[in-house]
């Protein structure tokens, strides 16, 4: 007797999920291995730092400033219900630095960077450029993958640090212009509440997210199959996979850090 | 078959993708310094045969040997051991790099030749495929299909390889450009004295390039012999294929 269909479908889904989790883990390990063993492609690394880091500044900055502003408004209205409006600067600072700065920046980069990497490497796979690298005596893991992952790991903490400052400024701007806060006191409260660990733990998250989102882009692009449609699928899977992993890792790291 | 040195040997190679078996115990040899042309219908596994020899695919069973050494899957070509040049069916030029960076890619990244010298050598290689130096700084996407194919050819031959693979070098080109490519291939193979393996559907191209011809069918080599053997119709199926005659069981 065969199993009823829903069970079989679920079982198959779970197996497929575990298979790809295993494959992604192996791929990530190979990427790390390629990063630490020569030859290194410094030019590739620098251009990826430029593309992943510098060119992401506008989108990260914009999302941070709006998030900071909205956070200040929400905390103000929520806090006023039990006379806690004065906590706006503290909660904005904590919320941005520990949680929203890293998560929102990483999610924006999942859209921008994971997708871009998956599409680019997927197209290279589809047009045999990755095979061509092999025949030209160059290891694609070292030439293509390692520089992207390393750039993600190096650049994310810097982007998030910038997002933190801009996010807090967004909260500051809203609070001082429309919520009646005194600028000097706001800054003082922000500086007083934040511990070094608040900042560092957020930046550790950022580093992990940088690894995850570049690995997801690279993995799905590298394994793209089936022409243009396959590249499209790879891009979607990279973004969705990166976003899910970012949320999951955020939860795990947060429960570890508190 | 003859007392020449065997350069590349496919030994009982089997390769499937999912349920689809492409090669079923394929045996084939390419002799040193000779030009072998592989013919056969679309999807019969010609490209797969070459990719197995390049270590781009892993055989399910059997092996490919170059100079008696088994090709290792996933290992990039080591120019210190063997200089191999490959012209891909699609060209496979790096679209993010300029023409000269494409041509001298291996010189720059694997052999650490200085930029200036690499560019000079790239321009010399472009000249050998009748391309002007002024395209060196352009991107592949800005070139016509025929020019892209020639750039890819220049990239394949720049390191003076002793083994050359060409996958459908003239497919999709007009007859004149195709003839130019054929002549360039013959010239490169002659001047380098390389062992060449070419896949083609283009019978004019086959006649121009081949010392020997092998035909793949049903996952194996149906016939392998000298070019003259094709014309004297040693094997009727090969004969039909070359003449472009449809035969029901073929
Ligand atoms: N990487 C791959 N994954 C799945 N199937 C493949 C792959 N490469 C080739 N095939 C299949 O193997 C068969 C032979 O392909 P190929 O060697 O490219 O044919 P051709 O003789 O036209 O060059 C085709 O049916 C193709 O679909
Ligand atoms: Mg083919």
XYZ file of C-alpha atoms in Angstrom, chain B residues 6 152 172-173 248:
5
model
C 47.640 8.129 -28.687
C 37.174 33.061 -28.887
C 25.544 30.001 -37.106
C 28.056 31.806 -39.296
C 14.485 6.214 -41.447
